[in-house]
Short mmCIF file of C-alpha atoms in Angstrom, two decimals:
data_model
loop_
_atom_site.label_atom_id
_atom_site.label_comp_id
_atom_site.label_asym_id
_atom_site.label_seq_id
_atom_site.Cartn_x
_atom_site.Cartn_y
_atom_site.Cartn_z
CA UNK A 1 -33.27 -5.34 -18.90
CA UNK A 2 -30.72 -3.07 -18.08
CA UNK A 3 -27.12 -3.91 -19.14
CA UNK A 4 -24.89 -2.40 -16.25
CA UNK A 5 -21.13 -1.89 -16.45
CA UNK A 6 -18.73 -1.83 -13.33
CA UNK A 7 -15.76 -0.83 -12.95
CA UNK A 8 -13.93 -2.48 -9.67
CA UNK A 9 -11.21 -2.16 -7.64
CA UNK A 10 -10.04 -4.98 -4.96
CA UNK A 11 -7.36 -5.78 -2.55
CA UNK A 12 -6.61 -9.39 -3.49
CA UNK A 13 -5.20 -10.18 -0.93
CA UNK A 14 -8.05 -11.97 1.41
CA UNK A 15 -9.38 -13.57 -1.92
CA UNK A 16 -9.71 -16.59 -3.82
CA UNK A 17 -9.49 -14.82 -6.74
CA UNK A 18 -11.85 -13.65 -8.98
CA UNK A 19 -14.19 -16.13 -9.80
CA UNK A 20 -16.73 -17.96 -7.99
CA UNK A 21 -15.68 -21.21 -6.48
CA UNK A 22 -17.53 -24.02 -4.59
CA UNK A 23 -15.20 -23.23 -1.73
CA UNK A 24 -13.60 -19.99 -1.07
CA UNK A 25 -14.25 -16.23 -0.60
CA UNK A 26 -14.17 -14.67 -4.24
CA UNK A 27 -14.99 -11.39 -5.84
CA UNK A 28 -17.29 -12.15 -8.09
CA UNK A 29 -19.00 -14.06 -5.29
CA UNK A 30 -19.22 -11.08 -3.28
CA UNK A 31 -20.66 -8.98 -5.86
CA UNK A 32 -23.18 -11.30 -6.64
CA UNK A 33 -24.57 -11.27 -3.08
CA UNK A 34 -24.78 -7.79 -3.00
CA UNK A 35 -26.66 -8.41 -6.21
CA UNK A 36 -29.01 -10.46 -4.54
CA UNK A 37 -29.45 -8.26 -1.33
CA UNK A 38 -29.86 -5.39 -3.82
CA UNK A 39 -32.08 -6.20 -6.33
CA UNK A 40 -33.63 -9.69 -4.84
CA UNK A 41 -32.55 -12.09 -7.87
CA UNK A 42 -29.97 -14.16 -8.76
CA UNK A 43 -27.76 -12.75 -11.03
CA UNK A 44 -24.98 -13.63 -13.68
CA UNK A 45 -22.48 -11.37 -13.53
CA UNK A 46 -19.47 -11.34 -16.39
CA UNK A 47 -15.26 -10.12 -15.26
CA UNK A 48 -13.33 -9.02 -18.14
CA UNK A 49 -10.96 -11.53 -17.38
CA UNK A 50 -10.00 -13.74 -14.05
CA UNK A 51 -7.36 -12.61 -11.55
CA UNK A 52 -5.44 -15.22 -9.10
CA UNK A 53 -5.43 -15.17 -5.38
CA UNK A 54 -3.55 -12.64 -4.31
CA UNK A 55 -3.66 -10.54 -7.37
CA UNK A 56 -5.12 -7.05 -6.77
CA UNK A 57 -7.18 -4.87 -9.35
CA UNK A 58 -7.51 -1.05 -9.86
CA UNK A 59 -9.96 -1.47 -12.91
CA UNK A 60 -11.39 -4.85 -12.88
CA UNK A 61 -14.62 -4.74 -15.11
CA UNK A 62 -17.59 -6.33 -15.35
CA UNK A 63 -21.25 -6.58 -16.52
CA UNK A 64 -24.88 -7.84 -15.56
CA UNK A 65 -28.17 -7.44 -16.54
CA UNK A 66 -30.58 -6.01 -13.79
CA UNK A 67 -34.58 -4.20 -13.76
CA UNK A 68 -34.28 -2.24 -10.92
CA UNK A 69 -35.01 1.21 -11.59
CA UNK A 70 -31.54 2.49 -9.67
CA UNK A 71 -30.75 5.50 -10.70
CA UNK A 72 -26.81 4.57 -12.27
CA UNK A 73 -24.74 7.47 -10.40
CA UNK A 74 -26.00 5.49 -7.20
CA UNK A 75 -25.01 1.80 -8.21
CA UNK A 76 -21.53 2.26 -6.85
CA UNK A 77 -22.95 3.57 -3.73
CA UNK A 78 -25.80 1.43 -2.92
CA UNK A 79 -23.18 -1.98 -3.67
CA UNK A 80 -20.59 -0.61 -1.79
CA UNK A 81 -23.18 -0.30 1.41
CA UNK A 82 -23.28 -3.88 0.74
CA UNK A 83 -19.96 -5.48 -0.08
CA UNK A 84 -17.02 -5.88 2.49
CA UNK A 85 -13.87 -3.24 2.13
CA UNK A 86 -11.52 -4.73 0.42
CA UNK A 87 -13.93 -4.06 -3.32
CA UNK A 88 -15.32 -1.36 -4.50
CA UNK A 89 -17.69 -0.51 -7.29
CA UNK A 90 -15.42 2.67 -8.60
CA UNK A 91 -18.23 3.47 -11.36
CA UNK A 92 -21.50 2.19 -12.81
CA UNK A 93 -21.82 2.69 -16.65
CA UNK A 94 -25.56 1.68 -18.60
CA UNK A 95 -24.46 0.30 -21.89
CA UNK A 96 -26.06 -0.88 -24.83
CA UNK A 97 -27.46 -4.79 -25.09
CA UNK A 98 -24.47 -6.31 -27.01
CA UNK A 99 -21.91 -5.49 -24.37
CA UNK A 100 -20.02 -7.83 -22.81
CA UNK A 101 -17.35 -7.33 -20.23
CA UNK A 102 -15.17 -10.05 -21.81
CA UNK A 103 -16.18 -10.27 -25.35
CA UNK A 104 -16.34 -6.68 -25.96
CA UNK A 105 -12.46 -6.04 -24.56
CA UNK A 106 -10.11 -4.92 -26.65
CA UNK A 107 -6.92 -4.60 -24.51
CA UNK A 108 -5.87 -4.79 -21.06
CA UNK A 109 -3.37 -3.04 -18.84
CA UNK A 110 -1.64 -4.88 -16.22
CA UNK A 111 1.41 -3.34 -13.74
CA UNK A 112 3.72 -5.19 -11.81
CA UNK A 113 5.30 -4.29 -8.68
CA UNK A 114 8.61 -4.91 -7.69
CA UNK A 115 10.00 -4.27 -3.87
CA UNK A 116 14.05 -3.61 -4.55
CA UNK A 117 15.78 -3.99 -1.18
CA UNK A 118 18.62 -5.47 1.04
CA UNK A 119 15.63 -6.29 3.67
CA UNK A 120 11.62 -7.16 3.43
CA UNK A 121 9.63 -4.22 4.04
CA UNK A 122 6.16 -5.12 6.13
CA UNK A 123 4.04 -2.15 4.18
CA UNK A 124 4.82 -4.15 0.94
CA UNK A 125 4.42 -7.67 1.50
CA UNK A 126 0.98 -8.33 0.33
CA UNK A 127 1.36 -5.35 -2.48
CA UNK A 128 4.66 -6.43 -4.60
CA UNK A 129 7.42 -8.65 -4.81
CA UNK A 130 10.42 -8.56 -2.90
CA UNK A 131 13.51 -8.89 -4.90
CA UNK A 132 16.95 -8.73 -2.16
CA UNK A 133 19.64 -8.79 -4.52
CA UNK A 134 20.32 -6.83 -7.48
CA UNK A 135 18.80 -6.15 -11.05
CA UNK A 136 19.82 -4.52 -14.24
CA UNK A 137 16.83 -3.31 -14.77
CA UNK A 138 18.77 -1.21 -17.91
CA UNK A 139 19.43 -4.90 -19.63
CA UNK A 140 15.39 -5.75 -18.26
CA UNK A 141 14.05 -2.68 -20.50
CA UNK A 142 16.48 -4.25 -23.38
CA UNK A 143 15.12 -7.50 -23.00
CA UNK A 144 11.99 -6.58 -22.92
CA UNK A 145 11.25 -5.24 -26.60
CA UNK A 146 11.56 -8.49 -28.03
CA UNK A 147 7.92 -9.03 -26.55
CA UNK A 148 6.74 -6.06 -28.01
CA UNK A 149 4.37 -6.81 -31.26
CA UNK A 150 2.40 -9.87 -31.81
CA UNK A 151 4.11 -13.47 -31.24
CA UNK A 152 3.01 -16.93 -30.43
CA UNK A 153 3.24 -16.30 -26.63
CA UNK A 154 2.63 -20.39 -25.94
CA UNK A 155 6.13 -20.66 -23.88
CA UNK A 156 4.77 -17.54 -21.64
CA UNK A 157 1.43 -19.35 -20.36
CA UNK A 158 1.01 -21.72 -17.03
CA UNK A 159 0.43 -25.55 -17.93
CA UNK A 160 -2.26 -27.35 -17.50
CA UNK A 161 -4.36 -23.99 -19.82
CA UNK A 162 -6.72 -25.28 -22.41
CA UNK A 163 -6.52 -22.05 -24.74
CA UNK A 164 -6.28 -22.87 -27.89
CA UNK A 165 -5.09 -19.63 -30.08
CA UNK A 166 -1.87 -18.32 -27.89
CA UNK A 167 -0.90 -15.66 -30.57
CA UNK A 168 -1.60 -12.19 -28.43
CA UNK A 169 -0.50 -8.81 -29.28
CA UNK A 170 1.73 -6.54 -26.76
CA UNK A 171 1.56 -2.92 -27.52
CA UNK A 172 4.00 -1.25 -24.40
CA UNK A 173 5.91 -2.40 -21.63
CA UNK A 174 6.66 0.51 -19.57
CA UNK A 175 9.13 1.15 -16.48
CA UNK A 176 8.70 3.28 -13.79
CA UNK A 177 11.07 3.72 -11.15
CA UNK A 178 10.46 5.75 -8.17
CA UNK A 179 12.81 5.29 -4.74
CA UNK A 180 12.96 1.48 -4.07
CA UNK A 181 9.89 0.38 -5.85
CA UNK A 182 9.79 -0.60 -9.86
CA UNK A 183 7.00 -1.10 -11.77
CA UNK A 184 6.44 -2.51 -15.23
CA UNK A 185 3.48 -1.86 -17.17
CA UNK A 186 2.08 -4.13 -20.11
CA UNK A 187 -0.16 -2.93 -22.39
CA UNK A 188 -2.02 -5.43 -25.07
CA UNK A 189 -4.70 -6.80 -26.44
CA UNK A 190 -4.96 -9.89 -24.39
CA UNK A 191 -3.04 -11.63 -22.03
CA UNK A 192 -2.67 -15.85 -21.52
CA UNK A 193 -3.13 -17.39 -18.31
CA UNK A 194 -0.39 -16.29 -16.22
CA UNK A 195 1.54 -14.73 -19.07
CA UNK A 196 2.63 -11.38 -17.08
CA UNK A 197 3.81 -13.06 -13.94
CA UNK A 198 5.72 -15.32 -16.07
CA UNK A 199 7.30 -12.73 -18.17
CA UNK A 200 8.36 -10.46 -14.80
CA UNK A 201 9.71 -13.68 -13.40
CA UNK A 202 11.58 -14.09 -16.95
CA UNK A 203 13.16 -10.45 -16.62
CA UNK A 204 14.04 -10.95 -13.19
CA UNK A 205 16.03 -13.96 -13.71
CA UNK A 206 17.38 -12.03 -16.63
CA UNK A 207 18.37 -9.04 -14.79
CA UNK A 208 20.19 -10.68 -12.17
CA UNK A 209 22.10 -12.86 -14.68
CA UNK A 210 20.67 -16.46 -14.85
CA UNK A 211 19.08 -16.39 -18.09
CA UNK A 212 19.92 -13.65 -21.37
CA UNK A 213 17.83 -12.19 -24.07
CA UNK A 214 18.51 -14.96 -26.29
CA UNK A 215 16.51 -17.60 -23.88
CA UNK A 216 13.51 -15.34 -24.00
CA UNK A 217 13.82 -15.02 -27.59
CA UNK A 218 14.05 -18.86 -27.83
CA UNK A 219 11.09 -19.62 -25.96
CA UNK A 220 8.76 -17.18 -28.36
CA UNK A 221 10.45 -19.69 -30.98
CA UNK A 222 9.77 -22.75 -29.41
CA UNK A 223 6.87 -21.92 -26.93
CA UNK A 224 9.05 -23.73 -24.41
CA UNK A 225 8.09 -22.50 -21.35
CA UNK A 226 10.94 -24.14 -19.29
CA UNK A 227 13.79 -21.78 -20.99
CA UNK A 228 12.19 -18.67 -19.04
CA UNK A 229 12.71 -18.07 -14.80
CA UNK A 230 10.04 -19.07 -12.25
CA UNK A 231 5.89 -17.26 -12.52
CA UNK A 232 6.04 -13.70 -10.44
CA UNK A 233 4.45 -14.30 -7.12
CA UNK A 234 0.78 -13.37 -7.61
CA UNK A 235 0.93 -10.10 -5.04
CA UNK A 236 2.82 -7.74 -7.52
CA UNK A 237 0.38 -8.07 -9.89
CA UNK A 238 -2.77 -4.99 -10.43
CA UNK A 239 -5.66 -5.34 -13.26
CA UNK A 240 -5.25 -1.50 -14.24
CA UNK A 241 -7.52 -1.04 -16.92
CA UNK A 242 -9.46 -3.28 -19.49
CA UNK A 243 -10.11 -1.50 -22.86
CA UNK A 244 -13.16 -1.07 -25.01
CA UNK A 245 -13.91 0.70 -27.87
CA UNK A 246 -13.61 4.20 -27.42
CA UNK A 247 -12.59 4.01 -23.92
CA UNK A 248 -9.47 3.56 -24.92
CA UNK B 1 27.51 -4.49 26.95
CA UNK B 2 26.85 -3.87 23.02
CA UNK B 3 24.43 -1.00 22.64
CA UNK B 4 22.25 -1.56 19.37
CA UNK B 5 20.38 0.47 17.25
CA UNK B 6 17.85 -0.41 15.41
CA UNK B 7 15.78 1.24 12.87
CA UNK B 8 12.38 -0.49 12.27
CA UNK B 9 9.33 -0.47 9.76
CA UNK B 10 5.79 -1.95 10.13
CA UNK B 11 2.42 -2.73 8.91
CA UNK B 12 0.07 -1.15 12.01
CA UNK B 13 -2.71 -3.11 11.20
CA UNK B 14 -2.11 -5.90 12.91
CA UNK B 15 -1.00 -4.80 16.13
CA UNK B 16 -2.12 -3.20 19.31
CA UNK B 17 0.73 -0.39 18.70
CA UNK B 18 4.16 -0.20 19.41
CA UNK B 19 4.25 -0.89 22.90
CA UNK B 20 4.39 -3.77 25.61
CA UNK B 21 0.91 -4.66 26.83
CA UNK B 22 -0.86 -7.53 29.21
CA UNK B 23 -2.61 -8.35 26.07
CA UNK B 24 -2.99 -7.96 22.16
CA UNK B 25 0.05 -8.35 20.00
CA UNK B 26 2.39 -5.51 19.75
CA UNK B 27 5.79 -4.22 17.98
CA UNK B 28 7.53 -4.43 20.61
CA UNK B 29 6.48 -7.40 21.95
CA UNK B 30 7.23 -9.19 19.03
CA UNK B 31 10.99 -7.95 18.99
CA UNK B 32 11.26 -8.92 22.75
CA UNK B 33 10.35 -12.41 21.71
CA UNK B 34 12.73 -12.52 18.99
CA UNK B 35 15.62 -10.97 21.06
CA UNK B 36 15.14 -13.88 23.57
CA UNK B 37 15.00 -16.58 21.00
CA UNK B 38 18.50 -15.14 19.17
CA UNK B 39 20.21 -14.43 22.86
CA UNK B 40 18.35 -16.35 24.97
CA UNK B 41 18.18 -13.65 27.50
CA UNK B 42 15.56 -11.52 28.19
CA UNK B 43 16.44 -7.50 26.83
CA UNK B 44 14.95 -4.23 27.40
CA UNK B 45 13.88 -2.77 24.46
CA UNK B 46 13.58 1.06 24.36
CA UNK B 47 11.41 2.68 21.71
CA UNK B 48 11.64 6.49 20.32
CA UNK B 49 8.09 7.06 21.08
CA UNK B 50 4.84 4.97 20.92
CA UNK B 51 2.73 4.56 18.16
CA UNK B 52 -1.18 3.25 18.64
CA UNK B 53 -3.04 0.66 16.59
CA UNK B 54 -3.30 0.74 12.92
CA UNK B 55 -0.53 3.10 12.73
CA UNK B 56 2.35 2.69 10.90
CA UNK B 57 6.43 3.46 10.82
CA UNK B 58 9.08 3.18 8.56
CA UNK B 59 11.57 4.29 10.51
CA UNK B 60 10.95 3.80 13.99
CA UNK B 61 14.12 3.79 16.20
CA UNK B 62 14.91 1.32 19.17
CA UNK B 63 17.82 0.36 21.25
CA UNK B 64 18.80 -2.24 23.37
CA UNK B 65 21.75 -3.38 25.07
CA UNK B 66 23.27 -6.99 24.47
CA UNK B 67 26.53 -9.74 24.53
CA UNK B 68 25.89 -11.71 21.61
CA UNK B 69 28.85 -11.22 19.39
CA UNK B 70 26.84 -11.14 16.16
CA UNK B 71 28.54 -8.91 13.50
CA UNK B 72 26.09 -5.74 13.36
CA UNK B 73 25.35 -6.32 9.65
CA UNK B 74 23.67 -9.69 10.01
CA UNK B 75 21.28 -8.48 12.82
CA UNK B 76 18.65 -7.47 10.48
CA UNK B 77 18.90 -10.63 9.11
CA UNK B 78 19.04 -12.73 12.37
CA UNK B 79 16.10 -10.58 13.79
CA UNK B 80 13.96 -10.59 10.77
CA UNK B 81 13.89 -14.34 10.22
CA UNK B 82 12.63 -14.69 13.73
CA UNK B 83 10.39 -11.96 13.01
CA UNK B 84 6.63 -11.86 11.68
CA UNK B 85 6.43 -10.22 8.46
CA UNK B 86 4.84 -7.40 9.43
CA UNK B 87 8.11 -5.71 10.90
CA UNK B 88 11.10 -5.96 9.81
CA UNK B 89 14.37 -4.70 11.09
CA UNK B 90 15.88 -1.99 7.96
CA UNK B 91 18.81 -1.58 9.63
CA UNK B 92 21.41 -1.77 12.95
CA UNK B 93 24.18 0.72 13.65
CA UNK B 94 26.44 0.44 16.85
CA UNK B 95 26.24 3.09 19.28
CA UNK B 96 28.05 4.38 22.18
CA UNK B 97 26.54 3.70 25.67
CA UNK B 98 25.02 6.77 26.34
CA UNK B 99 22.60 6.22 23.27
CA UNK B 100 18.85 6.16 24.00
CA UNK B 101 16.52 5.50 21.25
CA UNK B 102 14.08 8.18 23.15
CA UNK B 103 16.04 10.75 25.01
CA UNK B 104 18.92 11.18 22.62
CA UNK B 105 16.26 12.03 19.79
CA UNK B 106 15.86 15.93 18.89
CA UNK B 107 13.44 15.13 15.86
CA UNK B 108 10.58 13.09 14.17
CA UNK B 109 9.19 13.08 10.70
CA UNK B 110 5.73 11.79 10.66
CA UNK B 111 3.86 11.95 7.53
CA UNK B 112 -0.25 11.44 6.88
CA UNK B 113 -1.85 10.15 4.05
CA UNK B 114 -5.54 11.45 2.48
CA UNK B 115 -7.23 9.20 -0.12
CA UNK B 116 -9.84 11.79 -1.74
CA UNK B 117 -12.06 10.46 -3.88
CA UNK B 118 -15.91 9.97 -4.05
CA UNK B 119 -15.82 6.25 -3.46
CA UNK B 120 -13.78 4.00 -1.13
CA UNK B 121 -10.29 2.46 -2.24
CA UNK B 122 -9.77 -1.28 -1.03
CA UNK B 123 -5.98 -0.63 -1.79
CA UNK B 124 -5.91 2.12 0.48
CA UNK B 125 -8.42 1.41 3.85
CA UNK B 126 -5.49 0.22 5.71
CA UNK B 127 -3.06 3.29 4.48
CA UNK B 128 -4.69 6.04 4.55
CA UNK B 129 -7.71 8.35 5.39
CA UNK B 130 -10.31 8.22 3.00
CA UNK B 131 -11.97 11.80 2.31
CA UNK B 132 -15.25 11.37 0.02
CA UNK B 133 -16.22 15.33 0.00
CA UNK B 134 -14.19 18.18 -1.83
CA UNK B 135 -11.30 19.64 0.26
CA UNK B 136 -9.61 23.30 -0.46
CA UNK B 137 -5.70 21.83 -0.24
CA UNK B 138 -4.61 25.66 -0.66
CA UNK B 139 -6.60 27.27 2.82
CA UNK B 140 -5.44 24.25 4.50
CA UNK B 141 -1.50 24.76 3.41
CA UNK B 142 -2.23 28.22 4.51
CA UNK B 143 -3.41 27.44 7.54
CA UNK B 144 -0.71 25.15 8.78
CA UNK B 145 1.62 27.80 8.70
CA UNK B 146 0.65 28.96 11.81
CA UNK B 147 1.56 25.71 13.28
CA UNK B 148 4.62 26.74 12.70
CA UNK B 149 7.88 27.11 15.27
CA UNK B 150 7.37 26.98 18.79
CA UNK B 151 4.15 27.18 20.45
CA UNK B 152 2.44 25.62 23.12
CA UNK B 153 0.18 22.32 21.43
CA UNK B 154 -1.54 21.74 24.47
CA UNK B 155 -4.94 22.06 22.75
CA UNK B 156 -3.61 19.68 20.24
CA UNK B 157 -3.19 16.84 22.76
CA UNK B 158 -5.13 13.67 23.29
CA UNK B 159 -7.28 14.45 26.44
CA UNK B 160 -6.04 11.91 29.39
CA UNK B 161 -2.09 12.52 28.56
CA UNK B 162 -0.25 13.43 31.68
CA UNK B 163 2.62 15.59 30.01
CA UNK B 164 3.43 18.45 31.64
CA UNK B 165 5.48 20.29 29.03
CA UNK B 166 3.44 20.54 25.79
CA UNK B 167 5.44 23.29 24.30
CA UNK B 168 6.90 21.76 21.03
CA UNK B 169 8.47 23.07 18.02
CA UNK B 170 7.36 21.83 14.52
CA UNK B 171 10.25 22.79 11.49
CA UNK B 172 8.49 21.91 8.53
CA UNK B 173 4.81 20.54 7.26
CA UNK B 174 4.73 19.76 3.74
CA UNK B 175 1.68 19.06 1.23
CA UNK B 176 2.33 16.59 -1.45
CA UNK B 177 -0.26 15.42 -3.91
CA UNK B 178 0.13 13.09 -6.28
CA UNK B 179 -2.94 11.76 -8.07
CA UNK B 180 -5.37 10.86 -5.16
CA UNK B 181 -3.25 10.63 -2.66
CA UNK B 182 -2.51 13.77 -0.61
CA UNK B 183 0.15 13.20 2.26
CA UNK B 184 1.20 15.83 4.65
CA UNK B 185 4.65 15.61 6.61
CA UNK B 186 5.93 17.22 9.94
CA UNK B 187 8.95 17.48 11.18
CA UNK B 188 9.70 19.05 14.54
CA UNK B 189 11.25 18.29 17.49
CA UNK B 190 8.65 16.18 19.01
CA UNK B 191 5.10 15.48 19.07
CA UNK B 192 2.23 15.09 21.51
CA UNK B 193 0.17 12.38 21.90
CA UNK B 194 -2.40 12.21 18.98
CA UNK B 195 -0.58 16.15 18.33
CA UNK B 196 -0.72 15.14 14.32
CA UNK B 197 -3.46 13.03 13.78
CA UNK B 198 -5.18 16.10 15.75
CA UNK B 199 -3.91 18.65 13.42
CA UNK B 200 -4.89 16.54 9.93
CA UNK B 201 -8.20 15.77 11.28
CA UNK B 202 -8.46 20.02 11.88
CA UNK B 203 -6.81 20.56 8.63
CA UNK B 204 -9.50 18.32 6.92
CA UNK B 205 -12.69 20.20 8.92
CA UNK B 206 -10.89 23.57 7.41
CA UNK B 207 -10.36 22.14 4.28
CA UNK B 208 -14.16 21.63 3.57
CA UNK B 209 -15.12 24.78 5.24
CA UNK B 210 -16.70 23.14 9.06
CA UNK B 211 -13.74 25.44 10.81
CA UNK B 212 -11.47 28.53 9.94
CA UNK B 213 -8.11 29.56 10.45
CA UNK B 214 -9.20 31.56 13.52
CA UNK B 215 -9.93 28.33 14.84
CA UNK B 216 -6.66 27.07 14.94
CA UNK B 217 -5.21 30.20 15.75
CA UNK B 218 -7.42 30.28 18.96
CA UNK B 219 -7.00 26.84 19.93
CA UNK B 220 -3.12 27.39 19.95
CA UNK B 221 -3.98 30.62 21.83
CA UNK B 222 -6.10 29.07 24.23
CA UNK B 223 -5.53 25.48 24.68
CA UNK B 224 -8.80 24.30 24.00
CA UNK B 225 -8.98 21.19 21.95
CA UNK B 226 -12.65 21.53 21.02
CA UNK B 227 -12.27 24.47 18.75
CA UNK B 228 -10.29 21.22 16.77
CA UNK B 229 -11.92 18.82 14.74
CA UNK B 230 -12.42 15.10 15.42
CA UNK B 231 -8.87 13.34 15.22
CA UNK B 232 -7.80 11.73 12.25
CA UNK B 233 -7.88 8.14 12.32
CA UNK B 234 -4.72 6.11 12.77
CA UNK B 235 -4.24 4.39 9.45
CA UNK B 236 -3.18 7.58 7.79
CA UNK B 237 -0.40 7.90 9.96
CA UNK B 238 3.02 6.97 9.63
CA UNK B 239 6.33 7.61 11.70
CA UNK B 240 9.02 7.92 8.88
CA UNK B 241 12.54 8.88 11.15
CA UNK B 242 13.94 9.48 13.77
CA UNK B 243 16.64 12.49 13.94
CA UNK B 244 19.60 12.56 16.20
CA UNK B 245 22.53 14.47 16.80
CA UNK B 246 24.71 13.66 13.21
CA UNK B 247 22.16 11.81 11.69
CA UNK B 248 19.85 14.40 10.03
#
């Protein structure tokens, strides 16, 4: 059996999310009947990681296991005839047997965007969150480097998550800041449930004064998750990249 | 009688265009109806020009005349909660009562926006053009320099459109390309119907060799639209400003 790689990019919006669900349009639902169409079996097919409703991806990645003798330049192609336009198979990769989407990951990159304006703007409102009033986004940057390095990010996850082990590594928050729109970049090696839309809700609250560094700071310490602002509506956020060895 | 000024931005995808019709939800429309719900009367609303289905504006221009002895700063406001959210009122000025949103304009600044890559972009199907094949960006910068000045655009007119006049005078196009995304913008000091989706969808025929620049050159000449590619479609298109005496 062939063990195929895609990379995918979706519009969230219109979505359930990610994963399959009794109930509810999902990506990984979609692909999986344009499995079926394509190749005339049922198949599993493993996401890096899940994404929310709402929550957009530029590099979403996952993997199956198929027979058909498809040449692999013409996978993205031949699914895309099949599956509605808001996906998209970007690129088709044959890997070796022992990959695995998820297990094989070794870092992710996530962006947020922000919408910075006196008024809502219509072009934006499914693609980042509007913030009306203003941010320092100079004290946001400080803020931010506490999170940098590897900490005990239990205070920076959504209740109700089962994960055990909530020590993850964060190798770059970035900001970018071009006209009225500001994104932030986080680069790591995993991310909880949750955990960037809670830390850009953290930094907003920050930057417009109702919490300071030291309540971030406190809640690595304590994993208290009520110390930090409310989650980041789900729209701002894009699954950029997920990392494997030497795609890095 | 206050006359108001308003500058507005959509999401085209949703609507039937800008203007008024029997049926199907337009910009417009949706203004009127939130004009009569704030004042309780119902107002003329005069637009800067039309725009069709799918296609966007940031900064289309309206006026209207009205009592209601809102300050003009909280009109936005007052508007937009009344408003769906995809338009939004960026902005009111005061004018004096010889202000017309359409015949005091001398200018427009449309811009159009190319995705070019091999495969589809959900992000972008509502946004933007995709282009799967190889374009030459530098004969087609080249070539729109003839479009420049004053010249008669009558073979770069929707067939149907009654104008008499179809002399017009474009200032400036522009090519900027950043990563995928290639966007052209032209300003002059008006357009014809369908006049720029009608020179992008030429541009892109030169671009990948289907036309030359004699083409162009000859339609100008000669008024003949079908020396012209097909029309771009409408989701690449956006209406950016409005210019007026002062205000450019």
């Amino acid at each position: 059996m062939r063990n195929i790689m895609i990379e995918i990019e979706y519009d969230g919006t219109q979505f359930c999310g990610w994963q399959i669900q009794p109930n509810g349009r999902t990506v990984q639902g979609e692909i999986k009947k344009a499995l079926h169409t394509l190749t005339g079996n049922q198949i599993k097919i493993d996401g890096a990681g899940r994404t929310d409703a709402g929550v957009h991806a530029r590099g979403q990645v996952a993997n199956f296991f198929m027979d058909l003798a498809i040449p692999i330049g013409k996978i993205p192609m031949a699914l895309n005839s099949l599956l509605p336009e808001d996906v998209s198979i970007v690129n088709a990769v044959e890997m070796p047997q022992d990959f695995h989407a998820r297990y094989s990951a070794i870092g992710k990159r996530y962006s947020y965007l922000i919408y910075l304006n006196s008024v809502r703007s219509p072009l934006m409102r499914n693609y980042g969150q509007h913030v009306s009033y203003k941010i320092d986004i100079d004290k946001m940057k400080d803020a931010s480097k506490v999170l940098l390095g590897t900490h005990d990010f239990k205070g920076f996850m959504a209740s109700g998550s089962k994960i055990i082990n909530t020590v993850r590594r964060i190798d770059e928050i970035d900001f970018n800041i071009h006209e009225k729109n500001l994104e932030i970049a986080f680069e790591g090696n995993g991310f909880l449930y949750n955990m960037v839309r809670i830390i850009v809700g953290a930094l907003i609250e920050l930057g417009r004064g109702k919490i300071s560094k030291e309540h971030i700071i406190l809640a690595l310490q304590s994993g208290n998750r009520k110390l930090l602002g409310p989650t980041a509506p789900p729209q701002g956020l894009y699954l950029d990249k997920v990392f494997y060895p030497l795609t890095r």
